mmCIF file of C-alpha atoms and ligand atoms in Angstrom:
data_model
loop_
_atom_site.group_PDB
_atom_site.id
_atom_site.type_symbol
_atom_site.label_atom_id
_atom_site.label_comp_id
_atom_site.label_asym_id
_atom_site.label_seq_id
_atom_site.Cartn_x
_atom_site.Cartn_y
_atom_site.Cartn_z
ATOM 1 C CA MET E 1 89.938 28.862 89.799
ATOM 2 C CA ALA E 2 88.936 32.462 90.508
ATOM 3 C CA GLU E 3 91.212 35.272 89.322
ATOM 4 C CA LYS E 4 93.727 36.377 92.003
ATOM 5 C CA ASN E 5 91.974 39.681 92.596
ATOM 6 C CA LEU E 6 88.704 37.991 93.301
ATOM 7 C CA ILE E 7 90.170 35.819 95.984
ATOM 8 C CA ALA E 8 88.584 37.941 98.859
ATOM 9 C CA TRP E 9 85.227 36.644 97.784
ATOM 10 C CA SER E 10 86.181 32.999 98.727
ATOM 11 C CA VAL E 11 86.246 33.493 102.378
ATOM 12 C CA ASP E 12 84.901 30.442 104.152
ATOM 13 C CA ALA E 13 83.139 30.749 107.565
ATOM 14 C CA ALA E 14 84.450 27.263 108.448
ATOM 15 C CA ASP E 15 87.919 28.852 108.724
ATOM 16 C CA TYR E 16 86.894 30.956 111.631
ATOM 17 C CA PRO E 17 89.386 30.513 114.470
ATOM 18 C CA THR E 18 86.915 29.423 117.141
ATOM 19 C CA SER E 19 89.531 28.661 119.780
ATOM 20 C CA GLY E 20 91.837 31.458 118.813
ATOM 21 C CA GLU E 21 92.584 34.704 120.589
ATOM 22 C CA ILE E 22 90.185 37.635 120.108
ATOM 23 C CA ASP E 23 92.532 39.563 117.718
ATOM 24 C CA GLU E 24 92.676 36.468 115.458
ATOM 25 C CA LYS E 25 88.945 36.295 115.373
ATOM 26 C CA LEU E 26 88.660 40.062 114.551
ATOM 27 C CA GLU E 27 91.231 39.680 111.751
ATOM 28 C CA PHE E 28 88.948 36.982 110.325
ATOM 29 C CA LEU E 29 85.834 39.315 110.613
ATOM 30 C CA LEU E 30 87.703 41.848 108.456
ATOM 31 C CA ASN E 31 87.489 39.431 105.541
ATOM 32 C CA TYR E 32 83.746 40.142 105.481
ATOM 33 C CA ALA E 33 84.100 43.948 106.123
ATOM 34 C CA VAL E 34 86.238 44.503 103.055
ATOM 35 C CA LEU E 35 83.591 42.927 100.688
ATOM 36 C CA ALA E 36 81.509 46.062 101.179
ATOM 37 C CA PRO E 37 80.478 48.138 98.089
ATOM 38 C CA SER E 38 82.056 51.516 97.516
ATOM 39 C CA GLY E 39 81.617 54.395 95.090
ATOM 40 C CA PRO E 40 83.692 53.307 91.977
ATOM 41 C CA ASN E 41 85.091 50.387 93.954
ATOM 42 C CA ASN E 42 87.740 52.743 95.327
ATOM 43 C CA GLN E 43 87.563 50.879 98.784
ATOM 44 C CA PRO E 44 88.319 54.172 100.584
ATOM 45 C CA TRP E 45 89.223 52.432 103.923
ATOM 46 C CA LYS E 46 92.095 51.796 106.212
ATOM 47 C CA LEU E 47 91.699 49.277 109.049
ATOM 48 C CA ALA E 48 93.678 48.858 112.223
ATOM 49 C CA LEU E 49 93.519 46.078 114.730
ATOM 50 C CA ASP E 50 94.536 46.354 118.355
ATOM 51 C CA GLY E 51 93.589 43.613 120.741
ATOM 52 C CA SER E 52 89.824 43.646 120.932
ATOM 53 C CA GLU E 53 89.402 46.902 119.034
ATOM 54 C CA VAL E 54 89.105 47.552 115.308
ATOM 55 C CA THR E 55 89.552 51.129 114.021
ATOM 56 C CA VAL E 56 87.824 52.100 110.760
ATOM 57 C CA LYS E 57 89.433 55.102 108.943
ATOM 58 C CA ALA E 58 88.779 56.936 105.765
ATOM 59 C CA ASP E 59 91.559 56.748 103.190
ATOM 60 C CA PHE E 60 91.468 60.172 101.736
ATOM 61 C CA GLY E 61 94.131 59.127 99.209
ATOM 62 C CA ARG E 62 91.372 57.210 97.597
ATOM 63 C CA SER E 63 88.963 60.056 97.306
ATOM 64 C CA LEU E 64 87.667 61.635 94.121
ATOM 65 C CA PRO E 65 87.991 65.447 94.589
ATOM 66 C CA ASP E 66 86.480 66.286 91.196
ATOM 67 C CA VAL E 67 83.662 63.847 91.346
ATOM 68 C CA GLU E 68 82.566 64.473 94.896
ATOM 69 C CA PRO E 69 84.459 67.179 96.788
ATOM 70 C CA THR E 70 82.226 66.560 99.963
ATOM 71 C CA ASN E 71 83.231 62.819 100.201
ATOM 72 C CA ARG E 72 79.680 61.939 100.719
ATOM 73 C CA THR E 73 79.901 58.665 98.836
ATOM 74 C CA MET E 74 83.120 57.828 100.634
ATOM 75 C CA TYR E 75 81.415 58.115 104.059
ATOM 76 C CA MET E 76 78.502 56.038 102.864
ATOM 77 C CA SER E 77 80.971 53.368 101.633
ATOM 78 C CA LEU E 78 82.573 53.267 105.098
ATOM 79 C CA GLY E 79 79.144 52.814 106.595
ATOM 80 C CA CYS E 80 78.617 49.748 104.249
ATOM 81 C CA LEU E 81 81.955 48.305 105.616
ATOM 82 C CA LEU E 82 80.749 48.813 109.235
ATOM 83 C CA THR E 83 77.531 46.932 108.668
ATOM 84 C CA ASN E 84 79.358 43.962 107.070
ATOM 85 C CA LEU E 85 81.769 43.928 110.129
ATOM 86 C CA LEU E 86 78.902 44.023 112.697
ATOM 87 C CA ILE E 87 76.854 41.290 110.866
ATOM 88 C CA ALA E 88 79.874 39.064 110.725
ATOM 89 C CA ALA E 89 80.538 39.728 114.495
ATOM 90 C CA GLU E 90 76.946 38.797 115.343
ATOM 91 C CA HIS E 91 77.216 35.603 113.220
ATOM 92 C CA PHE E 92 80.223 34.394 115.186
ATOM 93 C CA GLY E 93 78.681 35.394 118.577
ATOM 94 C CA LEU E 94 80.887 38.428 119.316
ATOM 95 C CA GLY E 95 79.420 41.476 121.096
ATOM 96 C CA TYR E 96 80.485 44.980 120.146
ATOM 97 C CA ARG E 97 80.253 48.625 120.992
ATOM 98 C CA VAL E 98 80.606 51.232 118.129
ATOM 99 C CA GLU E 99 81.934 54.729 118.835
ATOM 100 C CA LYS E 100 81.625 56.831 115.784
ATOM 101 C CA PHE E 101 83.909 59.868 115.198
ATOM 102 C CA PRO E 102 85.501 59.580 118.680
ATOM 103 C CA GLU E 103 86.586 62.861 119.961
ATOM 104 C CA GLY E 104 90.261 63.865 120.127
ATOM 105 C CA ILE E 105 91.212 61.469 117.485
ATOM 106 C CA ASP E 106 92.555 62.308 113.975
ATOM 107 C CA ALA E 107 90.105 63.306 111.189
ATOM 108 C CA GLU E 108 90.467 60.052 109.423
ATOM 109 C CA THR E 109 88.895 57.928 112.101
ATOM 110 C CA ILE E 110 85.361 57.019 111.362
ATOM 111 C CA ALA E 111 84.628 54.531 114.134
ATOM 112 C CA VAL E 112 86.296 52.511 116.819
ATOM 113 C CA VAL E 113 84.615 49.203 117.498
ATOM 114 C CA LYS E 114 85.252 47.412 120.761
ATOM 115 C CA PHE E 115 84.522 43.701 120.670
ATOM 116 C CA GLN E 116 83.943 41.186 123.428
ATOM 117 C CA GLU E 117 83.732 37.374 123.413
ATOM 118 C CA ASP E 118 80.330 37.226 125.006
ATOM 119 C CA GLY E 119 77.617 38.156 122.446
ATOM 120 C CA GLY E 120 76.514 41.127 124.591
ATOM 121 C CA ALA E 121 73.498 43.179 123.700
ATOM 122 C CA SER E 122 70.680 41.565 121.506
ATOM 123 C CA PRO E 123 71.526 41.281 117.823
ATOM 124 C CA GLN E 124 70.733 44.278 115.490
ATOM 125 C CA PHE E 125 70.673 42.363 112.249
ATOM 126 C CA PRO E 126 68.641 39.399 111.034
ATOM 127 C CA PRO E 127 71.076 36.357 111.046
ATOM 128 C CA TYR E 128 70.277 35.398 107.476
ATOM 129 C CA LEU E 129 72.097 38.558 106.122
ATOM 130 C CA PHE E 130 75.465 37.074 106.951
ATOM 131 C CA ASP E 131 75.326 34.547 103.919
ATOM 132 C CA GLU E 132 74.443 37.349 101.631
ATOM 133 C CA ILE E 133 77.684 39.245 102.236
ATOM 134 C CA THR E 134 79.603 37.016 99.732
ATOM 135 C CA GLU E 135 76.662 36.967 97.321
ATOM 136 C CA ARG E 136 75.870 40.734 97.165
ATOM 137 C CA HIS E 137 76.968 42.471 94.025
ATOM 138 C CA THR E 138 76.006 45.486 91.783
ATOM 139 C CA ASN E 139 74.271 44.406 88.645
ATOM 140 C CA ARG E 140 74.220 46.855 85.737
ATOM 141 C CA GLY E 141 72.501 44.538 83.242
ATOM 142 C CA ALA E 142 68.974 44.650 81.965
ATOM 143 C CA TYR E 143 66.250 43.389 84.413
ATOM 144 C CA ASP E 144 63.226 41.287 83.692
ATOM 145 C CA ASP E 145 59.930 43.166 83.421
ATOM 146 C CA ARG E 146 58.543 41.053 86.269
ATOM 147 C CA PRO E 147 57.271 43.339 89.032
ATOM 148 C CA ILE E 148 58.807 43.239 92.454
ATOM 149 C CA GLU E 149 56.201 41.872 94.914
ATOM 150 C CA ALA E 150 54.629 44.340 97.359
ATOM 151 C CA ASP E 151 55.690 42.259 100.388
ATOM 152 C CA LYS E 152 59.375 42.348 99.219
ATOM 153 C CA ILE E 153 59.131 46.183 98.897
ATOM 154 C CA GLU E 154 57.920 46.409 102.369
ATOM 155 C CA THR E 155 60.737 44.165 103.652
ATOM 156 C CA MET E 156 63.231 46.456 101.890
ATOM 157 C CA LYS E 157 61.709 49.548 103.411
ATOM 158 C CA ALA E 158 61.806 47.998 106.893
ATOM 159 C CA ALA E 159 65.515 47.124 106.351
ATOM 160 C CA VAL E 160 66.248 50.900 105.963
ATOM 161 C CA GLY E 161 64.093 51.672 108.955
ATOM 162 C CA ASP E 162 63.015 55.136 110.033
ATOM 163 C CA GLY E 163 64.207 57.937 112.491
ATOM 164 C CA GLY E 164 65.393 60.278 109.825
ATOM 165 C CA PHE E 165 66.069 57.697 107.132
ATOM 166 C CA ARG E 166 63.637 56.356 104.424
ATOM 167 C CA LEU E 167 63.482 54.271 101.255
ATOM 168 C CA ASP E 168 60.952 55.321 98.582
ATOM 169 C CA VAL E 169 60.223 52.751 95.998
ATOM 170 C CA LEU E 170 58.728 53.992 92.729
ATOM 171 C CA THR E 171 56.869 51.393 90.587
ATOM 172 C CA ASP E 172 54.581 53.643 88.623
ATOM 173 C CA PRO E 173 55.895 54.084 85.006
ATOM 174 C CA ALA E 174 55.596 57.808 84.939
ATOM 175 C CA GLU E 175 57.431 58.255 88.164
ATOM 176 C CA ARG E 176 60.239 55.885 87.005
ATOM 177 C CA ALA E 177 60.393 57.803 83.782
ATOM 178 C CA ALA E 178 60.735 61.070 85.772
ATOM 179 C CA MET E 179 63.806 59.607 87.645
ATOM 180 C CA ALA E 180 65.289 58.349 84.465
ATOM 181 C CA GLU E 181 65.108 61.926 83.118
ATOM 182 C CA VAL E 182 66.956 63.127 86.214
ATOM 183 C CA LEU E 183 69.610 60.356 85.732
ATOM 184 C CA GLY E 184 69.996 61.206 82.055
ATOM 185 C CA GLU E 185 70.477 64.836 82.763
ATOM 186 C CA SER E 186 73.093 64.138 85.499
ATOM 187 C CA HIS E 187 75.084 62.061 82.972
ATOM 188 C CA ARG E 188 74.926 64.814 80.387
ATOM 189 C CA ILE E 189 76.085 67.389 82.960
ATOM 190 C CA GLN E 190 78.880 65.309 84.600
ATOM 191 C CA LEU E 191 80.289 63.202 81.763
ATOM 192 C CA GLY E 192 80.415 66.345 79.776
ATOM 193 C CA ASN E 193 82.934 67.755 82.333
ATOM 194 C CA LYS E 194 86.598 66.774 81.581
ATOM 195 C CA ALA E 195 87.877 67.010 85.236
ATOM 196 C CA PHE E 196 85.097 64.762 86.410
ATOM 197 C CA ARG E 197 85.840 62.230 83.632
ATOM 198 C CA LYS E 198 89.620 62.310 84.468
ATOM 199 C CA ASP E 199 89.022 61.718 88.076
ATOM 200 C CA LEU E 200 86.588 58.759 87.562
ATOM 201 C CA ALA E 201 88.795 57.314 84.719
ATOM 202 C CA ARG E 202 91.483 56.569 87.359
ATOM 203 C CA TRP E 203 89.219 53.739 88.612
ATOM 204 C CA ILE E 204 88.403 52.202 85.284
ATOM 205 C CA ARG E 205 90.203 49.012 84.505
ATOM 206 C CA ARG E 206 90.714 46.579 81.633
ATOM 207 C CA ASN E 207 88.954 43.160 82.139
ATOM 208 C CA ASP E 208 92.341 41.444 82.329
ATOM 209 C CA GLU E 209 94.033 43.925 84.612
ATOM 210 C CA ASP E 210 95.196 42.432 87.929
ATOM 211 C CA ALA E 211 94.253 45.457 90.020
ATOM 212 C CA TRP E 212 92.665 44.842 93.375
ATOM 213 C CA ASP E 213 90.273 47.811 93.103
ATOM 214 C CA GLY E 214 88.402 49.855 90.556
ATOM 215 C CA LEU E 215 85.757 48.989 87.931
ATOM 216 C CA PRO E 216 86.656 46.344 85.322
ATOM 217 C CA GLY E 217 84.950 46.894 81.895
ATOM 218 C CA TYR E 218 82.893 43.613 82.421
ATOM 219 C CA ALA E 219 80.987 45.321 85.290
ATOM 220 C CA PHE E 220 79.400 47.467 82.577
ATOM 221 C CA GLY E 221 79.004 44.559 80.029
ATOM 222 C CA TYR E 222 82.203 45.392 78.037
ATOM 223 C CA SER E 223 84.039 42.752 76.206
ATOM 224 C CA ASP E 224 87.777 42.233 76.756
ATOM 225 C CA PHE E 225 88.479 44.194 73.558
ATOM 226 C CA GLU E 226 86.189 47.142 74.469
ATOM 227 C CA SER E 227 87.648 47.264 78.020
ATOM 228 C CA TYR E 228 91.022 47.621 76.592
ATOM 229 C CA PHE E 229 90.190 51.118 75.380
ATOM 230 C CA GLY E 230 87.653 51.964 77.981
ATOM 231 C CA LYS E 231 89.824 54.123 80.265
ATOM 232 C CA PHE E 232 91.296 56.172 77.472
ATOM 233 C CA VAL E 233 87.848 56.698 75.667
ATOM 234 C CA PHE E 234 86.156 57.649 78.974
ATOM 235 C CA GLY E 235 88.907 60.013 80.104
ATOM 236 C CA THR E 236 89.253 61.616 76.649
ATOM 237 C CA PHE E 237 85.844 61.903 74.838
ATOM 238 C CA ASP E 238 82.531 63.091 75.865
ATOM 239 C CA THR E 239 80.355 59.943 75.659
ATOM 240 C CA SER E 240 77.686 61.433 77.862
ATOM 241 C CA SER E 241 74.839 61.351 75.425
ATOM 242 C CA SER E 242 75.107 57.710 74.497
ATOM 243 C CA ARG E 243 75.677 56.643 78.145
ATOM 244 C CA ALA E 244 72.695 58.725 79.260
ATOM 245 C CA LYS E 245 70.451 57.295 76.572
ATOM 246 C CA LYS E 246 71.407 53.661 77.595
ATOM 247 C CA GLU E 247 70.879 54.080 81.334
ATOM 248 C CA MET E 248 67.683 56.070 80.937
ATOM 249 C CA ALA E 249 66.261 53.183 78.803
ATOM 250 C CA LEU E 250 67.387 50.610 81.398
ATOM 251 C CA MET E 251 65.777 52.499 84.277
ATOM 252 C CA ARG E 252 62.492 53.013 82.370
ATOM 253 C CA ALA E 253 62.354 49.243 81.576
ATOM 254 C CA SER E 254 63.075 48.168 85.173
ATOM 255 C CA PRO E 255 60.255 47.307 87.414
ATOM 256 C CA ALA E 256 61.195 49.690 90.326
ATOM 257 C CA VAL E 257 63.478 52.580 91.229
ATOM 258 C CA GLY E 258 64.384 53.142 94.830
ATOM 259 C CA ILE E 259 65.827 56.292 96.607
ATOM 260 C CA LEU E 260 67.337 56.193 100.108
ATOM 261 C CA SER E 261 66.863 59.689 101.639
ATOM 262 C CA THR E 262 67.783 61.270 104.971
ATOM 263 C CA ASP E 263 66.524 64.206 107.009
ATOM 264 C CA ALA E 264 70.029 65.557 107.699
ATOM 265 C CA GLU E 265 73.162 66.187 105.759
ATOM 266 C CA ASP E 266 76.465 65.682 107.555
ATOM 267 C CA LYS E 267 79.183 63.040 107.668
ATOM 268 C CA GLY E 268 77.647 61.203 110.544
ATOM 269 C CA THR E 269 74.355 60.953 108.627
ATOM 270 C CA TRP E 270 76.283 59.674 105.578
ATOM 271 C CA VAL E 271 77.971 56.948 107.578
ATOM 272 C CA GLU E 272 74.524 55.859 109.045
ATOM 273 C CA ALA E 273 72.930 56.057 105.594
ATOM 274 C CA GLY E 274 75.713 53.783 104.332
ATOM 275 C CA MET E 275 75.226 51.371 107.175
ATOM 276 C CA ARG E 276 71.504 51.107 106.512
ATOM 277 C CA PHE E 277 72.112 51.050 102.776
ATOM 278 C CA GLU E 278 74.236 47.892 103.060
ATOM 279 C CA ARG E 279 71.636 46.305 105.264
ATOM 280 C CA LEU E 280 69.115 47.157 102.476
ATOM 281 C CA PHE E 281 71.404 45.778 99.798
ATOM 282 C CA LEU E 282 72.053 42.490 101.621
ATOM 283 C CA THR E 283 68.239 42.171 102.329
ATOM 284 C CA ALA E 284 67.577 42.762 98.605
ATOM 285 C CA THR E 285 70.171 39.995 97.783
ATOM 286 C CA LYS E 286 68.399 37.555 100.045
ATOM 287 C CA LEU E 287 65.060 38.386 98.235
ATOM 288 C CA GLY E 288 66.719 37.881 94.849
ATOM 289 C CA VAL E 289 66.322 41.519 93.926
ATOM 290 C CA ARG E 290 69.292 43.124 91.987
ATOM 291 C CA PHE E 291 70.625 46.696 92.429
ATOM 292 C CA ASP E 292 72.317 49.208 90.088
ATOM 293 C CA LEU E 293 73.393 52.311 91.826
ATOM 294 C CA PHE E 294 73.702 56.027 90.888
ATOM 295 C CA SER E 295 75.311 58.793 92.931
ATOM 296 C CA GLN E 296 75.509 61.205 89.943
ATOM 297 C CA PRO E 297 72.066 63.102 90.264
ATOM 298 C CA VAL E 298 72.609 63.449 94.091
ATOM 299 C CA ALA E 299 75.823 65.355 93.372
ATOM 300 C CA ILE E 300 74.184 68.006 91.307
ATOM 301 C CA GLY E 301 72.245 70.480 93.530
ATOM 302 C CA GLU E 302 69.476 71.289 91.112
ATOM 303 C CA LEU E 303 68.818 67.644 90.205
ATOM 304 C CA ARG E 304 68.905 66.573 93.793
ATOM 305 C CA GLU E 305 66.198 69.170 94.564
ATOM 306 C CA ARG E 306 64.185 67.784 91.675
ATOM 307 C CA MET E 307 64.404 64.280 93.137
ATOM 308 C CA ALA E 308 63.510 65.743 96.598
ATOM 309 C CA ASP E 309 60.488 67.343 95.200
ATOM 310 C CA ILE E 310 59.241 64.228 93.407
ATOM 311 C CA LEU E 311 59.603 62.265 96.618
ATOM 312 C CA GLY E 312 58.692 64.914 99.205
ATOM 313 C CA ALA E 313 61.961 63.910 100.882
ATOM 314 C CA GLU E 314 64.727 66.168 102.373
ATOM 315 C CA TYR E 315 68.071 64.816 101.146
ATOM 316 C CA PRO E 316 68.133 61.933 98.544
ATOM 317 C CA GLN E 317 71.384 60.072 99.012
ATOM 318 C CA ILE E 318 71.446 57.310 96.374
ATOM 319 C CA LEU E 319 69.301 56.252 93.489
ATOM 320 C CA ILE E 320 68.836 52.562 92.917
ATOM 321 C CA ARG E 321 67.556 50.638 89.809
ATOM 322 C CA MET E 322 65.878 47.500 91.143
ATOM 323 C CA GLY E 323 64.713 44.242 89.439
ATOM 324 C CA TYR E 324 65.374 40.618 88.714
ATOM 325 C CA ALA E 325 68.268 39.309 86.716
ATOM 326 C CA PRO E 326 70.732 36.379 86.731
ATOM 327 C CA PRO E 327 73.777 37.079 89.017
ATOM 328 C CA ALA E 328 76.674 39.125 87.639
ATOM 329 C CA LYS E 329 80.422 38.612 88.260
ATOM 330 C CA HIS E 330 82.034 40.012 91.374
ATOM 331 C CA THR E 331 84.524 42.897 91.074
ATOM 332 C CA PRO E 332 88.043 42.874 92.593
ATOM 333 C CA ARG E 333 88.549 43.531 96.233
ATOM 334 C CA ARG E 334 91.719 44.124 98.298
ATOM 335 C CA THR E 335 91.938 41.308 100.952
ATOM 336 C CA ALA E 336 91.778 42.100 104.633
ATOM 337 C CA GLU E 337 95.410 41.279 104.855
ATOM 338 C CA MET E 338 96.399 43.831 102.318
ATOM 339 C CA VAL E 339 94.156 46.537 103.915
ATOM 340 C CA LEU E 340 95.609 45.859 107.372
ATOM 341 C CA ALA E 341 99.182 46.145 105.832
ATOM 342 C CA GLY E 342 98.242 49.473 104.326
ATOM 343 C CA ARG E 343 98.410 48.217 100.723
HETATM 344 C C1 FMN P 401 77.673 54.791 98.123
HETATM 345 C C2 FMN P 401 77.795 54.153 96.821
HETATM 346 C C3 FMN P 401 77.545 54.863 95.611
HETATM 347 C C4 FMN P 401 77.744 54.209 94.410
HETATM 348 N N1 FMN P 401 77.487 54.961 93.230
HETATM 349 C C5 FMN P 401 77.610 54.373 92.017
HETATM 350 C C6 FMN P 401 77.414 55.179 90.880
HETATM 351 O O1 FMN P 401 77.020 56.259 90.838
HETATM 352 N N2 FMN P 401 77.504 54.525 89.699
HETATM 353 C C7 FMN P 401 77.906 53.173 89.549
HETATM 354 O O2 FMN P 401 77.859 52.584 88.446
HETATM 355 N N3 FMN P 401 78.030 52.420 90.703
HETATM 356 C C8 FMN P 401 77.918 53.019 91.899
HETATM 357 N N4 FMN P 401 78.129 52.267 93.047
HETATM 358 C C9 FMN P 401 78.390 50.784 92.875
HETATM 359 C C10 FMN P 401 79.906 50.513 93.003
HETATM 360 O O3 FMN P 401 80.482 50.844 91.852
HETATM 361 C C11 FMN P 401 80.032 49.080 93.451
HETATM 362 O O4 FMN P 401 79.570 48.851 94.617
HETATM 363 C C12 FMN P 401 81.506 48.752 93.380
HETATM 364 O O5 FMN P 401 82.003 48.774 92.075
HETATM 365 C C13 FMN P 401 81.753 47.276 93.898
HETATM 366 O O6 FMN P 401 81.059 46.307 93.220
HETATM 367 P P1 FMN P 401 80.016 45.423 94.007
HETATM 368 O O7 FMN P 401 78.851 46.263 94.507
HETATM 369 O O8 FMN P 401 79.605 44.502 92.815
HETATM 370 O O9 FMN P 401 80.752 44.638 95.059
HETATM 371 C C14 FMN P 401 77.998 52.810 94.340
HETATM 372 C C15 FMN P 401 78.217 52.078 95.549
HETATM 373 C C16 FMN P 401 78.131 52.772 96.783
HETATM 374 C C17 FMN P 401 78.320 51.949 98.007
#
C-alpha cells in the first residue's frame, strides 16, 4: 500500500466517467495535471473548474522569493501542468482551446482552457505520452555509463521543437565537464547564501513526513535517519562545497547533459518552455532516459551567460543531467481534489 501522500500517482484511466457530465470528466483530467513536476515540488498551482472550463492560476503563496525573485521556474512548472492536462484531454477524446494570460483577468491567471466533448482539432501530442504521466519522475541517482543512442537524442530534440525553443544535448566529455563546472559554481554561490538556503529549506521534508508537497530526503538518496536532520542542516550550515563536488562528479559521469533554451525571456515564454519541457520529460520517460534537473546556474546571470556562450544560445532555461538508471520513488503530490478545494 502506497503512503497516503503518494496516492495521486495511483490514478486509473479505467475510472474515467465516460458517460458523466463534462465537468466530471474535467475533474478526472485534473488528476493527471497535478502529477506535473515543479521547482522544489512546491506545486505552485491553483485550479478552478467551471462547466467546460478549467482555469490554471499561479499560487504566489508557494513562490520562493529568495531563490527566484522572477518566478521563472514557477511559470515553467505551470507550463508542465498544462501539458499534462492537454495530453489527458486528448487521451480521453476531448477537444480544447487554450487562452494564455487572458486580458482583463487577475495577475494569477495563467491560462483558461475551454473543453468540448468532440475531439476538435487534430492532436498536438503523440498518444503514447499519456501512459508516461504516471511513470515520469526526477532521478537524482548515478546513471550507467552507457551512451544515449543518437536516434533517441533526435527524438528528444524533436519533442522540444523549434520556433524560438531548442534542446542542446552535450555528449562530449569536455563539454559535459564544462557544464559540471558551471553547476558546481552555482552551488557554491547559492548554497553559500543563507537567505537562499532558508527559502529552499521550507520545502525539504523528512522521509516519514506526511506532507503533500516538498522534497523528502529519499529523493536525494538520504536514509530516514539522515532525512531527520536534513532541513535543519541545510537551512543552518553551508554545505555547498560537498554538494557541489557530489553533483559535479555525477554530471561528469553521466552520458549526456541537456539544456533547454529559448530566444525570448518573459513569462509567456517560460510557460511555453515548461509546456515543451514536460513534453520532453515524458518523451524521455518513454525512451527509458532519466532526468535530473538544475535551475541554479540559470538563476545567476554570469553563469547563465557562460552557459549561453558554450551553447551559442540566447536564454538557457534548465540544465538536465540525462542517462539510464533503475526507476526512483515518486515524491508526494497534492490530489486534484485538494488543489480544487484550495488546500
Ligand atoms: C522547472 C523545474 C525546475 C527544477 N529545478 C530543479 C533544481 O534546480 N534542482 C532539483 O533538484 N530539482 C529540480 N526540479 C525537479 C523537481 O524538484 C521535481 O520535479 C519535483 O521534486 C517533483 O518530483 P518528480 O519530478 O519526481 O515528480 C525542477 C523541476 C522543474 C519542473
